[in-house]
Amino acid sequence: MVALATNTGVASAAAGQKIDIQSVFHQFELEGEPLPVLDGIDFSVEPGSFVALLGPSGCGKSTLLRLLAGLDHPTKGDLKVDGENVGDPDPSRIMVFQDPTLFPWRTVWDNVSLGLEARGILKKSRQRVDDAIQLVGLDGFDKAYPHQLSGGMAQRVALARALVNEPRLLLLDEPLGKLDSLTRLTMQTELVGLWQRAGLTAVLVTHDVEEALFLTQRVLIFGPRPARIVADLKVDLPYPRHRGDPRLAELRREALGHLGLAATW
Amino acid sequence: MTSIDPSLSGRDETSAVEEAPAQRGTGIWVLGLAAAASWVGVAALIELWPEIIPQPYGRELAIISLVIALGLVIVAATGRLFGVAAITTRYYGPWFVAAAIVVGGWEIVTAKAGLLPVPFFSSPQSILEVFFDDWGRLGISVWYSVLLLAKGYFFGAAAGFVTGVTIGWSRAASYWVHPLLRLIGPLPATAWLPLAFFIFPTSGSASVFLIALATAFPMTILTWSGIASVNRDYYDIARTLGAKPSFLILKVAIPAALPHVFVGLFMGLGTSFAVLVVAEMLGVKAGLGWYLQWAQGWAAYANMYAALLVMALMCSSLITILFRVRDWTLSWQKGLVRW
């Protein structure tokens, strides 16, 4: 909340990446049986935009995110980032998970500096760590250990740990899923702020309809597994948005319809 | 959201002491005075009750009892003036009373009434005599024991750690090493003893090997299980941040496995004590194990009790040191795990 006003320049140099996904199929092996997860996914994301992948739990949207990160490889089809096939994980594409998964034996500062240390460039770029910590509003907590942080603070550290690498694509896998509802609302506003300042491409996986509509410019709705895209909603509202906006309510109704939940409106 | 979890603050090592049933250090400490009185009682018992078999160092033991009593009186009267020492003494107040009863009772059944068979059960003052008259030999034995243990434990812990990390990390290494470990690991290291004393050039190097072997097995198993149980998400995170395999091992897997590694170090230390004593009794002509054996040869039972006491102190001190090292190394765990 503190950091929103400051622009420290972390990640602002990076421009967003373009994503092209063409007829991607993916399946897992489950006790010898193939279990199809993704069933022909096609879409593109413009550089610098904020897109949500919305769908029921377990539908395969997180799998798609892992494919984009390079943690897994698709059974069939092409995933291109900036025109090149996604290979191994690369620090230009960083994933933030539902659990902050901070390393408990490292302080906040050492957690944030992880990527720079792994790539051997920490000595030259210590300032970037300080900037990233400031960016997420955790100045003064450098020396705290993860067990001393609240859930929201831990998730901010996870964000700082991603942003310090100046990623050009931020893959958010339900990053606010485990926070209490008030912290969640605050962090939603912060996420928009971070995305706007960093100028990167962001893909958010969520099963919260309101969150998807409030945060992003475009919502891709997935059906149940094996996942297929059932709708592509454009959220044509300027930022900052207001939760009470009647247009959001309209879109929400439409999204619930696509998810087969129209009767609950 | 900006506050550190309040339940974590104000918890530290002294809290257990302060919550103790003993009084909190205000006013006169009645239990302490009772403990002092019981130690005065021990001194009086030693001085006034004639011994069945006259023994030296009775006077010294009485003086030590009086010194303990004096210390207790001082702590009882001064409250918390002496800080941690006073708090600890107060915490162990009931123990001081119990110890006085045990020493007094022991004195009666041995030196005073002679109820226990004579050469096998030594009186407190005869053990004190060993400490006064034979401290040189006891001291050098402790030194040799620690030296031998340190060598064997170091090699064993290092080998176990490296093996554990390797088989925890590499499927191929696990395939080849695991069956060997299952077969040879549970074999007590002492079973190798006759063979080791032939194969190695000196009994010293054979003992180092045996102690290392005893340490390495639990160390390997626990390091391995530590590495195997590391949260897979840590690797995913590190990989997306650009980590290479060497970083994943050194900076992710090993630090995450450290709590298990320390359990392995504790278990290894325990088994290494057993092998140390046996090796010293049977092969090496030095150390506390040898001292025990030597004392038995002379039917010097008091010396054996004294050596056992010293050995207990040595082992428990080494365990305590390891606890301190662990607490310091794993300080990040505070609040995550309580011990």
Coordinates of C-alpha atoms in Angstrom, one line a residue:
Chain A
M1 CA 0.0 0.0 0.0
V2 CA 2.9 2.3 0.8
A3 CA 4.8 1.5 -2.4
L4 CA 2.2 2.5 -4.9
A5 CA 3.3 6.1 -4.9
T6 CA 7.0 5.4 -5.5
N7 CA 8.4 4.5 -8.8
T8 CA 11.8 3.0 -8.2
G9 CA 12.4 1.9 -11.7
V10 CA 12.6 -1.8 -11.1
A11 CA 11.6 -3.7 -14.2
S12 CA 10.5 -0.5 -15.9
A13 CA 13.2 -0.9 -18.5
A14 CA 11.7 -4.2 -19.7
A15 CA 8.9 -4.3 -22.3
G16 CA 6.3 -7.0 -22.3
Q17 CA 6.6 -10.2 -24.2
K18 CA 4.2 -11.4 -26.9
I19 CA 2.6 -14.8 -26.5
D20 CA 1.4 -17.0 -29.3
I21 CA -0.2 -20.3 -28.4
Q22 CA -1.2 -22.6 -31.3
S23 CA -3.3 -25.7 -30.9
V24 CA -1.6 -26.9 -27.7
F25 CA -2.5 -30.3 -26.4
H26 CA -1.2 -31.7 -23.1
Q27 CA -1.8 -34.8 -21.1
F28 CA -0.5 -36.4 -18.0
E29 CA 0.2 -40.0 -17.4
L30 CA -1.8 -41.2 -14.4
E31 CA -1.1 -44.8 -13.4
G32 CA -0.4 -45.7 -17.0
E33 CA -3.5 -44.0 -18.4
P34 CA -3.2 -40.8 -20.4
L35 CA -5.2 -38.0 -18.8
P36 CA -5.8 -35.2 -21.3
V37 CA -5.6 -31.8 -19.6
L38 CA -5.4 -29.3 -22.4
D39 CA -7.4 -29.9 -25.6
G40 CA -6.5 -27.6 -28.4
I41 CA -5.7 -24.2 -26.9
D42 CA -5.2 -21.3 -29.3
F43 CA -4.7 -17.6 -28.3
S44 CA -2.3 -14.7 -28.5
V45 CA -1.5 -12.1 -26.0
E46 CA -0.3 -8.6 -27.0
P47 CA 2.9 -7.3 -25.4
G48 CA 2.2 -5.3 -22.3
S49 CA -1.3 -6.5 -21.7
F50 CA -2.9 -8.1 -18.6
V51 CA -4.8 -11.3 -19.3
A52 CA -6.7 -13.6 -17.0
L53 CA -7.2 -17.3 -17.5
L54 CA -10.5 -18.1 -15.7
G55 CA -12.0 -21.5 -15.1
P56 CA -13.1 -24.1 -12.6
S57 CA -10.4 -25.6 -10.3
G58 CA -8.4 -28.4 -11.8
C59 CA -9.3 -27.5 -15.4
G60 CA -5.7 -27.2 -16.6
K61 CA -5.1 -23.5 -16.6
S62 CA -2.2 -23.8 -14.1
T63 CA -0.8 -26.4 -16.4
L64 CA -0.9 -24.0 -19.2
L65 CA 1.0 -21.5 -17.1
R66 CA 3.7 -24.1 -16.3
L67 CA 4.1 -24.7 -20.0
L68 CA 4.6 -21.0 -20.6
A69 CA 7.2 -20.9 -17.8
G70 CA 9.0 -23.8 -19.4
L71 CA 8.6 -26.0 -16.3
D72 CA 6.8 -28.6 -18.4
H73 CA 6.6 -29.1 -22.2
P74 CA 3.4 -29.6 -24.2
T75 CA 2.5 -33.0 -25.6
K76 CA 1.6 -31.3 -28.9
G77 CA 1.5 -27.8 -30.3
D78 CA 3.5 -24.6 -30.2
L79 CA 4.0 -22.2 -27.4
K80 CA 5.9 -19.1 -28.6
V81 CA 7.1 -16.2 -26.6
D82 CA 8.3 -13.3 -28.7
G83 CA 8.2 -15.6 -31.7
E84 CA 10.5 -18.3 -30.2
N85 CA 9.5 -21.7 -28.8
V86 CA 9.5 -21.9 -25.1
G87 CA 12.4 -24.0 -24.0
D88 CA 13.7 -24.3 -20.4
P89 CA 12.8 -21.8 -17.7
D90 CA 14.2 -18.4 -18.3
P91 CA 14.4 -15.5 -15.9
S92 CA 12.6 -13.2 -18.4
R93 CA 9.5 -15.2 -17.7
I94 CA 8.8 -15.5 -14.0
M95 CA 6.1 -17.4 -12.2
V96 CA 4.4 -16.4 -8.9
F97 CA 2.7 -19.3 -7.2
Q98 CA -0.4 -19.6 -5.0
D99 CA 1.9 -20.3 -2.0
P100 CA 4.6 -17.7 -1.6
T101 CA 7.0 -20.6 -1.2
L102 CA 9.7 -18.4 0.3
F103 CA 12.8 -20.2 1.4
P104 CA 12.4 -20.4 5.1
W105 CA 16.2 -20.4 5.8
R106 CA 16.7 -17.1 4.0
T107 CA 15.8 -13.6 5.1
V108 CA 13.4 -11.4 3.1
W109 CA 16.4 -9.8 1.4
D110 CA 18.1 -13.1 0.6
N111 CA 14.8 -14.4 -0.8
V112 CA 14.3 -11.5 -3.1
S113 CA 17.9 -11.7 -4.3
L114 CA 17.6 -15.4 -5.1
G115 CA 17.3 -14.9 -8.9
L116 CA 20.2 -12.5 -9.1
E117 CA 22.4 -14.8 -7.0
A118 CA 21.4 -17.9 -9.1
R119 CA 22.5 -16.0 -12.2
G120 CA 25.7 -14.8 -10.6
I121 CA 24.9 -11.1 -11.0
L122 CA 24.1 -10.2 -7.4
K123 CA 27.3 -8.3 -6.6
K124 CA 26.6 -5.8 -9.4
S125 CA 22.9 -5.4 -8.7
R126 CA 22.4 -5.2 -5.0
Q127 CA 20.5 -2.0 -5.4
R128 CA 17.9 -3.7 -7.4
V129 CA 17.1 -5.9 -4.5
D130 CA 16.6 -2.9 -2.2
D131 CA 14.4 -1.3 -4.9
A132 CA 12.2 -4.4 -5.4
I133 CA 11.7 -4.6 -1.6
Q134 CA 10.7 -1.0 -1.5
L135 CA 8.4 -1.5 -4.5
V136 CA 6.3 -4.0 -2.7
G137 CA 6.3 -1.8 0.4
L138 CA 8.4 -4.0 2.7
D139 CA 11.2 -1.6 3.5
G140 CA 12.6 -2.3 7.0
F141 CA 11.7 -6.0 6.8
D142 CA 15.0 -7.0 5.0
K143 CA 16.2 -9.1 7.8
A144 CA 13.0 -10.8 8.8
Y145 CA 12.6 -14.5 8.2
P146 CA 9.5 -15.8 6.3
H147 CA 8.0 -17.3 9.5
Q148 CA 7.7 -13.8 10.9
L149 CA 5.6 -12.5 8.0
S150 CA 1.9 -12.5 7.5
G151 CA 0.4 -14.2 4.4
G152 CA 0.1 -10.9 2.5
M153 CA 3.6 -9.8 3.3
A154 CA 5.0 -13.2 2.3
Q155 CA 3.2 -12.9 -1.1
R156 CA 4.6 -9.4 -1.6
V157 CA 8.1 -10.9 -1.0
A158 CA 7.3 -13.5 -3.6
L159 CA 6.3 -10.7 -6.0
A160 CA 9.5 -8.7 -5.2
R161 CA 11.5 -11.9 -5.8
A162 CA 9.9 -12.1 -9.3
L163 CA 10.2 -8.4 -10.1
V164 CA 13.8 -8.0 -9.2
N165 CA 14.7 -10.0 -12.3
E166 CA 13.1 -7.5 -14.5
P167 CA 10.9 -10.1 -16.1
R168 CA 9.1 -9.3 -19.3
L169 CA 6.4 -11.8 -18.7
L170 CA 4.8 -12.3 -15.3
L171 CA 2.9 -15.6 -14.8
L172 CA 0.6 -15.4 -11.8
D173 CA -0.8 -18.7 -10.6
E174 CA -3.6 -17.7 -8.2
P175 CA -1.2 -15.5 -6.3
L176 CA -3.9 -14.1 -4.0
G177 CA -5.7 -17.4 -3.6
K178 CA -4.8 -18.0 0.0
L179 CA -5.0 -14.5 1.4
D180 CA -7.9 -13.3 3.6
S181 CA -10.5 -11.3 1.7
L182 CA -9.5 -7.9 2.9
T183 CA -5.8 -8.4 2.2
R184 CA -6.8 -9.8 -1.1
L185 CA -8.7 -6.7 -2.2
T186 CA -5.7 -4.5 -1.2
M187 CA -3.3 -6.7 -3.1
Q188 CA -5.5 -6.7 -6.2
T189 CA -5.1 -2.9 -6.4
E190 CA -1.3 -3.3 -5.8
L191 CA -1.0 -5.9 -8.6
V192 CA -2.6 -3.5 -11.1
G193 CA -0.2 -0.8 -10.0
L194 CA 2.9 -3.0 -10.3
W195 CA 1.8 -4.2 -13.8
Q196 CA 1.2 -0.6 -14.9
R197 CA 4.5 0.6 -13.7
A198 CA 6.6 -2.3 -14.9
G199 CA 5.1 -2.4 -18.4
L200 CA 5.3 -6.1 -18.6
T201 CA 2.9 -8.7 -20.0
A202 CA 1.0 -10.4 -17.2
V203 CA -1.0 -13.6 -17.3
L204 CA -3.2 -14.3 -14.2
V205 CA -4.7 -17.7 -13.5
T206 CA -7.7 -17.5 -11.1
H207 CA -11.0 -19.0 -10.4
D208 CA -12.4 -15.8 -8.9
V209 CA -14.6 -14.1 -11.5
E210 CA -14.6 -10.8 -9.9
E211 CA -10.8 -10.7 -9.5
A212 CA -10.3 -11.6 -13.2
L213 CA -12.6 -8.8 -14.3
F214 CA -11.3 -6.2 -11.8
L215 CA -7.7 -6.7 -12.7
T216 CA -7.3 -7.6 -16.3
Q217 CA -8.0 -6.3 -19.8
R218 CA -9.1 -9.6 -21.2
V219 CA -10.5 -12.7 -19.6
L220 CA -10.2 -16.1 -21.3
I221 CA -12.7 -18.5 -19.9
F222 CA -11.9 -22.2 -19.8
G223 CA -14.3 -25.1 -19.7
P224 CA -13.9 -28.2 -17.5
R225 CA -11.0 -30.6 -18.1
P226 CA -9.8 -31.3 -20.8
A227 CA -9.6 -27.5 -21.0
R228 CA -10.7 -25.6 -24.0
I229 CA -11.3 -21.9 -24.3
V230 CA -15.1 -21.3 -24.2
A231 CA -15.1 -17.5 -24.2
D232 CA -12.9 -14.5 -24.7
L233 CA -14.2 -11.4 -22.8
K234 CA -12.7 -8.0 -23.3
V235 CA -12.8 -5.8 -20.2
D236 CA -13.2 -2.4 -21.8
L237 CA -12.8 -0.3 -18.7
P238 CA -10.1 2.2 -17.8
Y239 CA -8.0 1.9 -14.6
P240 CA -8.4 2.7 -11.8
R241 CA -11.6 0.6 -11.8
H242 CA -14.4 0.6 -9.2
R243 CA -15.8 -2.5 -7.9
G244 CA -19.4 -1.1 -8.0
D245 CA -19.2 -0.3 -11.7
P246 CA -22.4 -1.6 -13.4
R247 CA -20.3 -2.6 -16.4
L248 CA -18.3 -5.0 -14.2
A249 CA -21.5 -6.5 -13.0
E250 CA -22.7 -7.0 -16.5
L251 CA -19.4 -8.7 -17.5
R252 CA -19.6 -10.8 -14.4
R253 CA -23.0 -12.1 -15.3
E254 CA -21.8 -13.0 -18.8
A255 CA -18.7 -14.8 -17.4
L256 CA -20.8 -16.8 -15.0
G257 CA -23.0 -17.7 -17.9
H258 CA -20.1 -19.2 -19.8
L259 CA -19.0 -21.1 -16.7
G260 CA -22.5 -22.7 -16.5
L261 CA -23.4 -20.7 -13.4
A262 CA -26.0 -18.4 -14.9
A263 CA -28.7 -19.7 -12.6
T264 CA -26.9 -18.2 -9.6
W265 CA -27.2 -14.6 -10.8
Chain B
M1 CA -0.6 -6.7 7.9
T2 CA 2.4 -4.6 8.6
S3 CA 2.9 -6.2 12.1
I4 CA 5.1 -9.2 12.8
D5 CA 3.1 -12.0 14.4
P6 CA 2.8 -11.0 18.0
S7 CA 2.7 -14.6 19.2
L8 CA 6.3 -15.0 18.1
S9 CA 7.8 -12.1 20.1
G10 CA 8.7 -12.6 23.7
R11 CA 9.5 -16.3 23.3
D12 CA 13.1 -17.2 24.0
E13 CA 15.1 -19.9 25.7
T14 CA 14.8 -18.4 29.2
S15 CA 11.0 -18.5 29.1
A16 CA 10.9 -22.2 30.0
V17 CA 13.0 -21.5 33.0
E18 CA 10.8 -18.6 34.1
E19 CA 7.6 -20.7 33.8
A20 CA 9.1 -23.2 36.2
P21 CA 7.3 -24.2 39.4
A22 CA 10.2 -22.7 41.4
Q23 CA 9.6 -19.3 42.8
R24 CA 10.1 -16.2 40.6
G25 CA 12.9 -14.7 42.6
T26 CA 11.1 -12.3 45.0
G27 CA 11.9 -12.3 48.7
I28 CA 13.5 -15.2 50.6
W29 CA 13.7 -18.5 48.7
V30 CA 12.4 -21.0 51.3
L31 CA 13.1 -24.1 49.1
G32 CA 16.7 -22.9 48.7
L33 CA 17.1 -22.7 52.4
A34 CA 15.7 -26.2 52.8
A35 CA 18.2 -27.4 50.1
A36 CA 21.0 -25.7 52.0
A37 CA 20.0 -27.3 55.2
S38 CA 19.9 -30.7 53.6
W39 CA 23.5 -30.2 52.3
V40 CA 24.6 -29.1 55.8
G41 CA 23.0 -32.4 56.9
V42 CA 25.1 -34.3 54.5
A43 CA 28.3 -32.6 55.8
A44 CA 27.3 -33.4 59.4
L45 CA 26.5 -37.0 58.5
I46 CA 30.0 -37.4 57.0
E47 CA 31.8 -35.8 60.0
L48 CA 29.8 -37.1 62.9
W49 CA 28.9 -40.7 62.0
P50 CA 32.1 -42.9 62.3
E51 CA 33.0 -44.9 59.3
I52 CA 33.0 -48.7 59.3
I53 CA 36.0 -48.7 57.0
P54 CA 38.1 -45.5 57.5
Q55 CA 38.4 -43.6 54.3
P56 CA 40.4 -40.6 53.2
Y57 CA 38.8 -37.4 51.7
G58 CA 35.7 -37.6 54.0
R59 CA 36.7 -34.1 55.3
E60 CA 37.0 -32.8 51.8
L61 CA 33.6 -34.1 50.8
A62 CA 32.1 -32.5 53.9
I63 CA 33.7 -29.2 52.9
I64 CA 32.3 -29.4 49.4
S65 CA 28.8 -30.1 50.9
L66 CA 29.1 -27.0 53.0
V67 CA 30.2 -24.9 50.0
I68 CA 27.1 -26.1 48.1
A69 CA 25.0 -25.2 51.1
L70 CA 26.6 -21.8 51.3
G71 CA 26.0 -21.1 47.7
L72 CA 22.3 -22.0 48.1
V73 CA 22.0 -19.7 51.1
I74 CA 23.6 -16.8 49.1
V75 CA 21.2 -17.4 46.2
A76 CA 18.2 -17.6 48.6
A77 CA 19.1 -14.4 50.2
T78 CA 20.1 -12.2 47.2
G79 CA 17.2 -12.9 44.9
R80 CA 18.2 -12.3 41.3
L81 CA 21.4 -10.5 42.0
F82 CA 23.5 -13.1 40.2
G83 CA 21.3 -13.1 37.0
V84 CA 21.1 -16.2 35.0
A85 CA 23.1 -18.3 37.5
A86 CA 20.6 -17.4 40.2
I87 CA 17.6 -18.2 38.0
T88 CA 19.1 -21.5 37.0
T89 CA 19.9 -22.4 40.6
R90 CA 16.3 -21.6 41.6
Y91 CA 14.9 -23.7 38.8
Y92 CA 16.9 -26.7 40.0
G93 CA 16.0 -26.1 43.7
P94 CA 14.2 -29.4 44.0
W95 CA 17.1 -31.2 42.4
F96 CA 19.5 -29.8 45.0
V97 CA 17.4 -31.4 47.7
A98 CA 17.1 -34.7 45.9
A99 CA 20.9 -34.8 45.2
A100 CA 21.6 -34.2 48.9
I101 CA 19.3 -37.1 49.8
V102 CA 20.9 -39.4 47.3
V103 CA 24.5 -38.5 48.4
G104 CA 23.5 -38.8 52.1
G105 CA 21.8 -42.2 51.5
W106 CA 24.8 -43.4 49.4
E107 CA 27.2 -42.4 52.1
I108 CA 25.1 -44.4 54.7
V109 CA 24.8 -47.6 52.7
T110 CA 28.6 -47.6 51.8
A111 CA 31.0 -45.9 54.1
K112 CA 28.9 -45.6 57.3
A113 CA 26.8 -48.7 57.6
G114 CA 28.6 -50.8 55.0
L115 CA 25.3 -52.4 53.8
L116 CA 26.6 -52.9 50.2
P117 CA 29.3 -55.5 49.2
V118 CA 32.5 -53.8 49.9
P119 CA 34.9 -53.7 46.9
F120 CA 32.2 -53.3 44.3
F121 CA 30.3 -50.3 45.6
S122 CA 32.5 -47.3 46.3
S123 CA 31.6 -44.5 48.8
P124 CA 31.3 -40.9 47.5
Q125 CA 34.6 -40.0 49.2
S126 CA 36.5 -42.8 47.5
I127 CA 35.4 -41.5 44.1
L128 CA 36.4 -38.0 45.2
E129 CA 39.8 -39.6 46.1
V130 CA 40.2 -40.7 42.4
F131 CA 39.5 -37.2 41.2
F132 CA 42.1 -35.8 43.6
D133 CA 44.8 -38.4 43.2
D134 CA 44.4 -39.7 39.6
W135 CA 43.2 -36.6 37.7
G136 CA 46.2 -36.6 35.5
R137 CA 45.6 -40.0 34.1
L138 CA 41.8 -39.3 33.8
G139 CA 42.5 -36.0 32.0
I140 CA 44.8 -37.5 29.5
S141 CA 42.3 -40.3 28.9
V142 CA 39.5 -37.8 28.2
W143 CA 41.8 -36.0 25.8
Y144 CA 42.6 -39.2 23.8
S145 CA 39.0 -40.2 23.7
V146 CA 37.9 -36.8 22.4
L147 CA 40.7 -36.9 19.8
L148 CA 39.8 -40.3 18.5
L149 CA 36.1 -39.6 18.5
A150 CA 36.6 -36.3 16.7
K151 CA 38.6 -37.9 13.9
G152 CA 36.2 -40.8 13.4
Y153 CA 33.1 -38.6 13.7
F154 CA 34.4 -36.0 11.3
F155 CA 35.2 -38.5 8.6
G156 CA 32.0 -40.5 9.2
A157 CA 29.8 -37.4 9.2
A158 CA 31.5 -36.0 6.1
A159 CA 31.2 -39.3 4.2
G160 CA 27.6 -39.8 5.3
F161 CA 26.7 -36.3 4.3
V162 CA 28.2 -36.6 0.8
T163 CA 26.7 -40.1 0.2
G164 CA 23.3 -38.9 1.5
V165 CA 23.3 -35.9 -0.8
T166 CA 24.5 -37.9 -3.8
I167 CA 21.9 -40.7 -3.5
G168 CA 19.2 -38.1 -2.6
W169 CA 20.0 -36.2 -5.8
S170 CA 21.0 -38.8 -8.4
R171 CA 18.7 -41.7 -9.4
A172 CA 21.7 -43.7 -10.7
A173 CA 23.7 -43.3 -7.5
S174 CA 20.6 -44.3 -5.5
Y175 CA 20.1 -47.4 -7.6
W176 CA 23.7 -48.7 -6.9
V177 CA 24.2 -47.5 -3.3
H178 CA 20.8 -48.2 -1.8
P179 CA 21.0 -52.0 -1.8
L180 CA 24.5 -51.9 -0.3
L181 CA 23.3 -49.5 2.3
R182 CA 20.4 -51.8 3.2
L183 CA 22.7 -54.8 3.5
I184 CA 25.7 -53.3 5.3
G185 CA 24.1 -50.3 7.1
P186 CA 22.2 -52.2 9.9
L187 CA 25.3 -54.3 10.7
P188 CA 26.7 -52.9 14.0
A189 CA 30.1 -51.3 13.4
T190 CA 31.6 -53.3 16.2
A191 CA 31.1 -56.5 14.2
W192 CA 33.9 -55.2 12.0
L193 CA 36.2 -54.9 14.9
P194 CA 38.2 -58.1 14.7
L195 CA 38.7 -57.7 10.9
A196 CA 39.5 -54.0 11.2
F197 CA 42.3 -54.6 13.7
F198 CA 43.9 -56.9 11.2
I199 CA 43.4 -54.9 8.1
F200 CA 44.5 -51.5 9.4
P201 CA 48.2 -50.9 10.2
T202 CA 47.4 -49.5 13.7
S203 CA 44.7 -50.0 16.2
G204 CA 44.2 -46.2 16.1
S205 CA 43.4 -46.1 12.4
A206 CA 41.2 -49.1 12.8
S207 CA 39.2 -47.4 15.5
V208 CA 38.9 -44.2 13.5
F209 CA 37.5 -46.3 10.7
L210 CA 35.0 -48.1 13.0
I211 CA 33.8 -44.9 14.5
A212 CA 33.4 -43.3 11.1
L213 CA 31.5 -46.3 9.9
A214 CA 29.1 -46.1 12.9
T215 CA 28.6 -42.4 12.3
A216 CA 28.2 -42.6 8.5
F217 CA 25.2 -44.9 8.4
P218 CA 22.6 -42.8 10.3
M219 CA 24.1 -39.7 8.7
T220 CA 23.6 -41.1 5.2
I221 CA 20.1 -42.2 5.8
L222 CA 18.9 -39.0 7.3
T223 CA 20.7 -36.7 4.9
W224 CA 19.2 -38.7 2.1
S225 CA 15.7 -38.5 3.5
G226 CA 16.2 -34.8 4.1
I227 CA 17.1 -34.2 0.4
A228 CA 14.3 -36.5 -0.8
S229 CA 11.7 -34.6 1.2
V230 CA 12.5 -31.1 0.0
N231 CA 9.4 -29.4 -1.3
R232 CA 9.5 -29.7 -5.1
D233 CA 8.2 -26.2 -5.4
Y234 CA 11.5 -24.8 -4.2
Y235 CA 13.2 -26.3 -7.2
D236 CA 10.5 -24.9 -9.6
I237 CA 10.9 -21.5 -8.1
A238 CA 14.7 -21.6 -8.3
R239 CA 14.6 -22.9 -11.9
T240 CA 12.3 -20.2 -13.1
L241 CA 14.6 -17.7 -11.5
G242 CA 17.5 -19.0 -13.6
A243 CA 19.2 -21.5 -11.2
K244 CA 21.6 -24.1 -12.5
P245 CA 21.8 -27.7 -11.0
S246 CA 24.8 -26.7 -8.8
F247 CA 22.7 -23.9 -7.3
L248 CA 19.8 -26.2 -6.8
I249 CA 22.0 -28.6 -4.8
L250 CA 24.0 -26.2 -2.8
K251 CA 21.6 -23.4 -2.2
V252 CA 18.2 -25.2 -2.3
A253 CA 18.5 -28.9 -1.5
I254 CA 21.1 -28.8 1.2
P255 CA 19.8 -25.9 3.2
A256 CA 16.3 -27.3 3.0
A257 CA 17.6 -30.7 4.2
L258 CA 19.6 -29.3 7.2
P259 CA 17.0 -30.1 9.9
H260 CA 17.2 -33.8 8.9
V261 CA 21.0 -33.6 8.6
F262 CA 21.2 -32.5 12.2
V263 CA 19.0 -35.5 13.3
G264 CA 21.6 -37.6 11.5
L265 CA 24.4 -35.9 13.3
F266 CA 22.8 -36.6 16.7
M267 CA 22.1 -40.2 15.9
G268 CA 25.6 -40.6 14.5
L269 CA 27.1 -39.1 17.7
G270 CA 25.2 -41.6 19.8
T271 CA 26.3 -44.6 18.0
S272 CA 29.9 -43.3 17.7
F273 CA 30.1 -43.2 21.6
A274 CA 29.3 -46.9 21.8
V275 CA 32.0 -47.8 19.2
L276 CA 34.5 -45.5 20.8
V277 CA 34.3 -47.2 24.2
V278 CA 34.5 -50.7 22.7
A279 CA 37.4 -49.8 20.4
E280 CA 39.3 -48.4 23.4
M281 CA 38.6 -51.4 25.5
L282 CA 39.7 -53.9 22.9
G283 CA 42.4 -52.2 20.8
V284 CA 43.6 -48.7 21.6
K285 CA 45.8 -48.3 24.6
A286 CA 44.4 -45.0 25.6
G287 CA 41.2 -43.2 26.4
L288 CA 38.4 -43.6 28.9
G289 CA 37.4 -47.0 27.6
W290 CA 41.0 -48.2 28.2
Y291 CA 40.9 -46.5 31.7
L292 CA 37.8 -48.5 32.6
Q293 CA 39.5 -51.7 31.4
W294 CA 42.7 -50.9 33.3
A295 CA 40.9 -50.0 36.5
Q296 CA 39.0 -53.3 36.3
G297 CA 42.4 -55.1 36.0
W298 CA 43.4 -53.6 39.3
A299 CA 40.0 -54.1 40.8
A300 CA 40.0 -50.4 41.3
Y301 CA 36.2 -50.0 41.5
A302 CA 36.2 -46.4 42.6
N303 CA 38.3 -45.5 39.5
M304 CA 35.7 -47.1 37.3
Y305 CA 32.8 -45.1 38.8
A306 CA 34.9 -42.0 38.4
A307 CA 35.7 -42.8 34.8
L308 CA 32.0 -43.5 34.1
L309 CA 31.1 -40.2 35.6
V310 CA 33.7 -38.4 33.5
M311 CA 32.5 -40.3 30.4
A312 CA 28.9 -39.3 31.0
L313 CA 30.0 -35.6 31.4
M314 CA 32.0 -35.9 28.2
C315 CA 29.2 -37.4 26.1
S316 CA 26.6 -35.1 27.4
S317 CA 28.8 -32.0 26.8
L318 CA 29.4 -33.1 23.2
I319 CA 25.6 -33.5 22.7
T320 CA 25.1 -30.1 24.2
I321 CA 27.7 -28.5 21.9
L322 CA 25.9 -30.1 18.9
F323 CA 22.6 -28.7 20.2
R324 CA 24.1 -25.3 20.3
V325 CA 25.5 -25.6 16.8
R326 CA 22.1 -26.7 15.5
D327 CA 20.2 -23.9 17.3
W328 CA 22.6 -21.4 15.8
T329 CA 22.5 -22.9 12.3
L330 CA 18.8 -23.4 12.2
S331 CA 17.9 -20.2 13.9
W332 CA 15.6 -19.5 10.9
Q333 CA 13.4 -22.3 12.2
K334 CA 12.5 -20.5 15.4
G335 CA 8.8 -20.3 15.6
L336 CA 8.5 -22.9 12.9
V337 CA 9.6 -25.8 15.2
R338 CA 9.7 -25.6 19.0
W339 CA 12.2 -27.6 21.0

